[in-house]
Structure formats: structure tokens, C-alpha cells
Amino acid sequence: MSLLLKNTSVITCDIDGTIIEDGAVGISNGIIDYVGSMEAYMAEKYDRVMDLRGKAVMPGFVNAHNHAAMTMFRNYADDMKLMDWLFNKIFPLEDKLTEEDAYWASSLAILEMIKGGTTAYCDMYMFMEKTAEAVIQSGMRAVLGRGLQGETAEGLDYRISEALELYRNYHNSGDGRIRVNLAPHSVYTCSPDYLKKVARVAWEIKSGINIHLSETVDEVKNCIDKYGMSPIKLADKAGLLNENTIAAHCVVVDEEDMEILKEKKVNVAHNPGSNMKLASGIAPIKTMTDMGINIALGTDGASSNNNLDMLEEMRTATYLQKVVSKDPTALPVDQVLRMATINGAKALGFDNTGEIKKGMVADLIVINTQKPWYYPKHNVKSAIVYSGNSSDVEFVIIDGRIIMEKGQVLTLDEERILYEVQRRAERIMS
């Protein structure tokens, strides 16, 4: 089906921050085939014409770091230090999690993301086959990785075999919407030799890497005490860092660490909400962006955030950088919008989306700017970043297909998802 979005503010998220007022976007066969002013004759070329007066069209958000199935643990363990939270609360519950639990929890996360305007995301966890099924059902775009960690050589090798099976079965599945990466959890759950092995396997199958790096002061201190180098230097020595690597967090970093990230063209997934809640610190995002490092934006899992709201993450990201740098011009609107869209698409390897431009894949969202908090109308981009709510998203289009219309997700059974997650959460917590 071809589709024309007309009479709308088109936020392109291009490098110049272009907005086309009273503009139009044409979509045919899932590809954007027109961007510009509205011409009277154009409506005849498209199967469906949507008059979006009072609304804005922009690229869908890309959530560069998440653990979808961990939505099952939302609001369960709060106000705790990271290692205490992980080892005493989360890891014990994960032993009770079944693959069907993971499917429904992932479905809940995907439902929430779509409702908030996210069209693509990156995931690292277990039972990823079930998450892949939920992604395919939803129409979402995703990069999935089976989390690799463990205490025994046999267990670690088994997880690599699981990751390879996931790659064989799901890489480029869902009409090309799913990519599979290898996902070593961190330097504190994987030995240096194991990290080298993962890097070698990733090179052999030509996959990307997802990893947590330098999230907390304790992580960095323990790594230096044990190995004589920072987590980023250790990951680099293991061969894990390159332009296909997504490094989540990178909060506690020095100049040498950042130079490595720049030199190896690593993509950093910044998670300001999670970093604040766990008191991990404030990543030096302004410094890294000034260096030319690609910074994408993520929410982390809902168990440590506690939502998957990319509008909230954009606002948090820009506020934090302004405060820490004592510079109100730090991380301006256009920059943070690109972090949440095209930078994320680049990090995930979806180079044909993230910007509204002729020839790009049509992953778009429509935001209702007729709400009171958008008035008076001075600058629609500023209004979205500083005033908007995720509930303002009315339509979500992925691959040119309408996935959500007027707030209703068409591909998922919301009532069933909520029912299944609640009853399963009660069993796990009992």
C-alpha cells in the first residue's frame, strides 16, 4: 500500500535540522519516495492520504539499549546499588523465568515502545528466540543478542552455541527487520579469554557486538585492580571494539578510554535515566560528541529505569549535560533528536532509516502537537523534546506499514499481554 502524509510539520532529523512546514511525505513499497511541499496533484498517486494538520511527522525513535524481557521485573527492586540489585535481586529471579515468561514480558516491552514512538531497539538477554518471535509479531525492528556470561567453561561455550543458533535462525528474519549480534554481558561476568573467543566468533560470522562497559566506579576500579586496565582497554585488547560494537553506558571513562572509542569507531549507547537511578554517574556525552563519537540513546531495561520512554530519555540527556558542563547550550535539541533517531539507527546497523529523506525506509511516527503543552507554537522540535509526552504519539509506521493508529497497536493484543504478564509476575515473585 502507498501512503501520503500531508499538511504536516516534517521534522527530517537531517544534519541541518530541516523542518518542512505544511509539508508532505510519500511512501511506496515501504520506501520514502517524496519529501517536500504539498502539491495538489499528489494525492492521486497514493492509495491512502492522511491529512495531518496540527501534527508533526518525524523518524521513529531508536532505543539503543534495552533488556525487553526484564520488563517482568519493573518496580520490583528499586533504590539499590547496581551490584546489590543484580546479584541479590535480579539474578535470583531470573532463575525462575521461563521462555514463555520472556515472550510475554518482551511483548509488553515492545507494546510500550511502540506506543511511545520507538520503531527499532537493541536487546541483550536470554530466551532471545522468544523475544524474536514477539518482534516479528509486532512489526518492530530490532537487534537481538543472547547475553553471554557464566562461571564455567562448559556453560560459557554452551551460551555461544545458543547465540550462534539464534544467529542462524533469526539474523535478517522478519523481512530483514531483525539483526543478531553477539552480546558478552560485561568484563565482570566474562573472563578476558572468553571475551577474545567471542570477538573471534563475531569476526567469523561478521556480526556486531553488544556489551556493557564502564558503567560504575566500582566496575572500573575492580577491573583495574584485577587486570591492570579499564574495562574499555580490556575490551579493546580482547578485540571486541569496532564500528559494529554498541557499548552501553561508558559512564566512568578517562581521555584514553574515549580516544579508544573514537579510534575504533565504537557506538556508545547512553542511558541517562538508568545511570541516574542507579547512581552510576553522568557520562561525558558532550565531550564524546565533540570528539565525533557516535552517541545513541537508550532506556536500559524497565527494571532499572523504570520505563521505556525515549522522549523522557532525550529530555534527561540534554538536562544532564547542561548541568554537568554548566553550559546551557550543551546537547541542543537537534543533537539530541539525532541521538534518538539516526545515530541509533547507525549504531544498530540500520543505515537506511533514522532520517526522513527520499530513498530511506519509512520508519516514521506522527505526534499530535495540538495538546495544551505545545502552545504557543514557536518551535515544534523544542516543544517535542522539552514539553512532549510519549502519549502524544498517535501513529507509528514501520517499513511503510501502519503499526499503530490513533494510539492503538494493530499487531499486538494489549489486553492479553497485560493479563499474561501480571499472572506470570505473581508466580515468579511467590
XYZ file of C-alpha atoms in Angstrom:
430
model
C 0.000 0.000 0.000
C 1.219 3.515 -0.805
C 0.645 6.281 1.705
C 0.758 10.078 1.665
C 1.142 12.112 4.858
C 0.142 15.707 4.087
C -0.310 19.129 5.702
C 2.140 18.308 8.463
C 5.325 19.595 10.072
C 8.044 17.304 8.703
C 10.990 17.005 11.104
C 13.631 15.372 8.930
C 16.370 14.907 11.578
C 18.942 15.643 8.880
C 22.292 17.224 9.728
C 20.865 20.708 9.115
C 17.830 20.208 11.361
C 15.451 20.856 8.474
C 11.731 21.303 9.153
C 9.209 21.468 6.318
C 6.051 23.253 7.439
C 2.817 22.272 5.694
C 4.861 19.503 4.144
C 4.224 16.043 2.797
C 5.871 12.629 2.932
C 5.064 9.994 0.323
C 5.639 6.280 0.909
C 5.550 3.489 -1.672
C 6.564 -0.133 -1.094
C 7.895 0.765 2.344
C 10.260 3.437 0.995
C 10.005 7.214 1.268
C 9.558 8.425 -2.313
C 8.701 12.078 -1.688
C 9.604 14.712 0.901
C 8.671 18.335 0.372
C 5.835 20.775 -0.012
C 2.364 19.504 -0.823
C 1.335 19.615 -4.463
C -2.362 19.328 -5.312
C -1.948 16.513 -7.821
C -0.007 14.242 -5.471
C -2.994 12.717 -3.667
C -3.942 10.811 -6.810
C -0.680 8.837 -6.705
C -1.275 7.177 -3.318
C -3.688 4.544 -2.031
C -4.277 6.328 1.274
C -3.961 10.015 2.080
C -3.694 11.150 5.715
C -4.344 14.810 6.489
C -2.124 15.519 9.494
C -2.854 19.175 10.088
C -1.805 20.075 13.645
C 0.557 17.119 13.828
C 4.267 16.501 13.236
C 5.971 13.661 11.374
C 9.477 12.566 12.304
C 11.658 9.443 12.183
C 10.778 6.790 14.745
C 12.899 6.602 17.878
C 15.701 4.037 18.110
C 16.258 2.635 21.608
C 19.921 1.604 21.519
C 19.991 -0.384 24.770
C 17.271 -2.432 26.422
C 16.536 -5.756 28.094
C 12.933 -6.254 26.990
C 12.110 -9.391 28.976
C 13.315 -7.683 32.167
C 10.139 -5.612 31.999
C 8.809 -8.513 34.086
C 10.836 -7.062 36.996
C 9.647 -3.457 36.679
C 9.199 -1.785 40.105
C 10.337 -4.942 41.916
C 13.737 -3.842 43.248
C 14.326 -0.116 43.472
C 16.693 2.255 45.288
C 19.607 -0.194 45.361
C 23.246 -0.181 44.241
C 23.882 -1.852 40.889
C 25.794 -4.925 42.077
C 23.461 -5.469 45.046
C 20.475 -5.067 42.712
C 21.900 -7.502 40.155
C 23.307 -10.260 42.330
C 20.802 -10.232 45.214
C 17.548 -9.342 43.454
C 17.600 -9.740 39.683
C 19.819 -12.778 39.066
C 17.903 -14.978 41.593
C 14.570 -14.108 39.940
C 15.968 -14.822 36.507
C 16.423 -18.446 37.573
C 12.608 -18.668 37.759
C 11.990 -17.086 34.368
C 10.703 -19.422 31.637
C 10.885 -18.890 27.894
C 7.141 -18.201 27.788
C 7.566 -15.611 30.545
C 10.229 -13.983 28.378
C 7.904 -13.948 25.376
C 5.125 -12.128 27.208
C 7.453 -9.732 29.026
C 9.154 -8.903 25.720
C 5.742 -8.359 24.166
C 4.914 -5.918 26.961
C 8.151 -4.010 26.376
C 7.559 -3.880 22.632
C 3.978 -2.716 23.179
C 5.211 0.088 25.430
C 7.949 1.078 22.990
C 5.614 1.233 20.003
C 3.105 3.313 21.957
C 5.923 5.742 22.754
C 7.130 6.026 19.170
C 10.049 3.592 19.161
C 10.420 1.790 15.842
C 13.714 -0.049 16.460
C 15.622 -1.208 19.512
C 18.647 -3.206 20.692
C 18.240 -6.075 23.148
C 20.562 -8.304 25.169
C 19.136 -11.109 27.305
C 18.251 -14.807 27.427
C 15.441 -16.711 25.668
C 16.026 -14.433 22.701
C 14.209 -16.780 20.304
C 11.017 -15.888 22.148
C 11.841 -12.202 22.014
C 12.459 -12.581 18.280
C 9.000 -14.109 17.885
C 7.479 -11.123 19.699
C 9.435 -8.714 17.491
C 8.262 -10.446 14.317
C 4.647 -10.431 15.512
C 4.786 -6.735 16.369
C 6.381 -5.457 13.169
C 9.174 -3.822 15.188
C 12.788 -3.561 14.004
C 15.429 -4.961 16.389
C 18.992 -6.049 17.048
C 18.972 -9.067 19.357
C 21.794 -10.721 21.275
C 21.827 -13.701 23.605
C 23.553 -12.437 26.763
C 26.862 -14.266 27.238
C 28.054 -14.778 30.785
C 28.743 -17.612 33.202
C 31.139 -19.235 35.625
C 32.190 -22.468 33.891
C 33.838 -23.072 30.526
C 31.116 -25.556 29.600
C 28.356 -23.093 30.397
C 30.031 -20.273 28.517
C 30.615 -22.418 25.429
C 27.002 -23.575 25.545
C 25.844 -19.966 25.524
C 27.974 -19.246 22.476
C 26.321 -22.203 20.755
C 22.924 -20.730 21.719
C 23.986 -17.374 20.295
C 25.083 -18.999 17.038
C 21.781 -20.847 16.763
C 19.943 -17.549 17.292
C 22.072 -16.035 14.531
C 21.362 -18.872 12.112
C 17.624 -18.849 12.767
C 16.850 -15.146 13.095
C 19.518 -12.933 11.517
C 17.788 -10.971 8.730
C 14.440 -12.572 9.634
C 11.171 -10.664 9.834
C 11.634 -9.383 6.273
C 15.074 -8.099 7.233
C 13.886 -6.256 10.348
C 15.892 -8.412 12.777
C 19.670 -8.449 13.107
C 21.535 -10.694 15.545
C 24.668 -9.597 17.418
C 26.879 -11.413 19.900
C 26.373 -9.967 23.370
C 29.005 -10.576 26.059
C 27.427 -9.088 29.165
C 30.431 -7.261 30.626
C 34.058 -7.604 31.679
C 32.963 -8.537 35.206
C 30.881 -11.529 34.077
C 33.200 -12.725 31.277
C 36.906 -13.561 31.517
C 39.428 -11.944 29.131
C 39.937 -15.264 27.334
C 36.201 -15.639 26.871
C 35.912 -12.100 25.534
C 38.637 -12.915 22.995
C 36.722 -16.014 21.962
C 33.520 -14.017 21.483
C 35.421 -11.458 19.404
C 36.820 -14.228 17.211
C 33.398 -15.807 16.670
C 31.860 -12.407 15.883
C 34.559 -11.808 13.269
C 33.954 -15.242 11.733
C 30.203 -14.728 11.305
C 30.519 -10.975 10.650
C 28.171 -9.979 13.480
C 28.161 -6.909 15.665
C 28.798 -6.792 19.418
C 26.638 -5.546 22.306
C 28.363 -5.094 25.679
C 28.057 -3.128 28.930
C 31.223 -1.078 29.535
C 32.430 1.183 32.347
C 29.021 1.669 33.924
C 30.127 2.320 37.506
C 33.140 3.415 39.544
C 33.280 0.001 41.245
C 33.291 -1.834 37.904
C 36.212 0.240 36.654
C 38.149 0.032 39.935
C 37.731 -3.737 40.186
C 38.793 -4.194 36.569
C 41.934 -2.108 37.080
C 42.741 -3.963 40.325
C 42.276 -7.355 38.661
C 43.643 -6.785 35.154
C 45.635 -3.561 35.365
C 43.431 -1.727 32.870
C 39.985 -0.202 32.447
C 37.032 -2.169 31.030
C 37.296 -0.292 27.717
C 41.013 -1.056 27.416
C 40.333 -4.700 28.321
C 37.558 -4.970 25.728
C 39.833 -3.368 23.150
C 42.657 -5.781 23.951
C 40.193 -8.657 23.525
C 39.342 -7.419 20.020
C 35.744 -6.504 20.783
C 35.768 -2.855 19.761
C 34.999 -1.716 16.223
C 32.397 0.219 14.223
C 29.896 -2.630 14.706
C 30.140 -2.515 18.514
C 27.441 -0.991 20.717
C 28.952 -0.130 24.100
C 26.271 0.587 26.676
C 26.874 3.232 29.357
C 30.562 4.332 29.164
C 29.973 6.489 32.236
C 33.313 6.203 34.058
C 35.831 6.888 31.299
C 39.087 8.804 31.005
C 40.669 10.505 27.999
C 42.474 7.337 26.911
C 39.211 5.379 27.026
C 37.456 7.978 24.900
C 40.317 8.060 22.397
C 39.955 4.281 22.007
C 36.207 4.632 21.437
C 36.878 7.298 18.822
C 39.706 5.433 17.081
C 37.739 2.170 16.894
C 34.535 3.998 15.829
C 32.560 2.390 18.661
C 28.893 3.334 19.062
C 28.043 4.424 22.608
C 24.527 3.774 23.937
C 23.847 6.482 26.510
C 21.280 5.550 29.193
C 20.826 8.670 31.328
C 17.691 7.569 33.198
C 19.141 4.254 34.332
C 22.508 5.839 35.163
C 20.751 8.399 37.358
C 18.516 5.873 39.120
C 21.404 3.522 39.912
C 23.662 6.486 40.777
C 26.214 5.241 38.271
C 27.193 8.772 37.319
C 26.899 11.105 34.349
C 28.578 10.014 31.135
C 30.696 12.751 29.465
C 28.429 12.849 26.428
C 29.238 16.415 25.408
C 32.949 15.589 25.347
C 32.381 12.411 23.355
C 30.115 14.093 20.821
C 32.665 16.887 20.418
C 35.225 14.160 19.649
C 32.999 12.751 16.917
C 31.980 9.545 18.718
C 28.563 8.279 17.614
C 26.261 8.597 20.625
C 22.912 6.825 20.533
C 20.247 6.892 23.224
C 18.793 4.009 25.230
C 16.487 3.426 28.154
C 18.125 0.291 29.583
C 15.622 -2.261 30.890
C 12.403 -1.240 32.624
C 13.682 -2.994 35.746
C 16.216 -0.195 36.210
C 14.624 2.877 34.642
C 11.549 2.141 35.090
C 10.036 2.932 31.693
C 10.983 2.750 28.014
C 10.106 6.349 27.189
C 12.535 7.813 24.647
C 11.090 11.316 24.957
C 11.919 11.222 28.646
C 15.435 9.964 27.855
C 16.025 12.814 25.399
C 14.974 15.384 27.958
C 17.060 13.754 30.696
C 20.108 13.511 28.444
C 20.123 17.167 27.483
C 19.409 18.408 31.020
C 22.245 16.327 32.493
C 24.829 17.567 30.009
C 23.793 21.178 30.584
C 24.135 20.768 34.353
C 27.417 18.866 34.419
C 29.077 21.174 31.885
C 27.473 24.315 33.352
C 26.687 25.191 29.752
C 23.030 25.728 28.756
C 23.962 25.286 25.083
C 25.203 21.722 25.646
C 23.370 18.958 23.767
C 20.841 21.167 21.953
C 17.542 19.956 20.540
C 18.754 18.971 17.076
C 21.648 16.980 18.508
C 19.558 15.014 20.991
C 16.912 14.325 18.327
C 19.599 12.779 16.126
C 20.879 10.747 19.084
C 17.383 9.288 19.445
C 16.940 8.601 15.719
C 19.638 8.429 13.064
C 22.560 7.929 15.483
C 20.720 4.958 16.953
C 19.928 3.574 13.520
C 23.619 3.807 12.621
C 24.630 2.083 15.864
C 22.214 -0.786 15.203
C 23.364 -1.196 11.605
C 20.099 0.025 10.072
C 21.741 2.558 7.788
C 18.641 3.013 5.623
C 16.450 4.518 8.320
C 16.526 7.201 11.030
C 16.033 10.224 8.765
C 13.209 11.476 6.556
C 14.800 11.517 3.129
C 13.857 10.168 -0.275
C 15.051 6.578 -0.619
C 15.092 5.833 3.122
C 12.938 3.130 4.693
C 9.702 4.584 6.080
C 10.052 4.154 9.859
C 8.062 7.188 10.971
C 5.921 8.466 13.808
C 3.156 11.055 13.945
C 2.961 13.268 17.034
C -0.164 15.216 17.964
C 1.010 18.763 18.648
C -2.489 20.063 19.353
C -2.131 19.359 23.080
C -2.002 22.316 25.512
C 1.691 21.788 26.310
C 2.637 22.545 22.688
C 1.141 26.060 22.818
C 2.040 28.723 21.910
C 3.687 27.224 18.836
C 7.150 28.677 18.420
C 9.445 25.729 17.648
C 7.964 22.271 17.149
C 11.263 20.450 17.743
C 11.822 22.208 21.069
C 8.207 21.550 22.009
C 8.578 17.818 21.384
C 11.863 17.467 23.299
C 11.139 19.796 26.224
C 7.333 19.640 26.510
C 6.142 16.481 24.799
C 4.857 13.218 26.254
C 5.150 9.745 24.782
C 1.341 9.535 24.832
C 1.310 12.277 22.184
C 2.416 9.700 19.589
C -0.677 8.796 17.522
C 0.649 6.813 14.562
C 3.650 4.526 14.151
C 4.787 3.382 10.713
C 7.482 0.713 10.255
C 8.625 -0.414 6.814
C 5.807 1.700 5.391
C 3.221 -0.305 7.337
C 0.954 1.352 9.897
C 1.688 -0.471 13.166
C -0.189 1.887 15.482
C -3.168 4.038 14.518
C -4.675 6.648 16.833
C -2.899 5.115 19.808
C -3.982 1.518 19.154
C -1.266 -1.001 18.331
C -2.669 -3.092 15.492
C -0.235 -6.004 15.675
C -0.414 -6.939 19.362
C -3.208 -7.950 21.754
C -2.726 -5.413 24.542
C -5.320 -6.890 26.920
C -3.856 -10.399 26.623
C -0.307 -9.137 27.138
C -1.210 -7.301 30.346
C -3.074 -10.349 31.677
C -0.255 -12.787 30.915
C 2.483 -10.598 32.361
C 0.616 -9.960 35.608
C -0.178 -13.602 36.337
C 3.353 -14.701 35.474
C 4.908 -11.963 37.601
C 2.845 -13.134 40.580
C 4.135 -16.697 40.101
C 7.767 -15.596 39.814
C 7.583 -13.416 42.921
C 5.879 -16.084 45.041
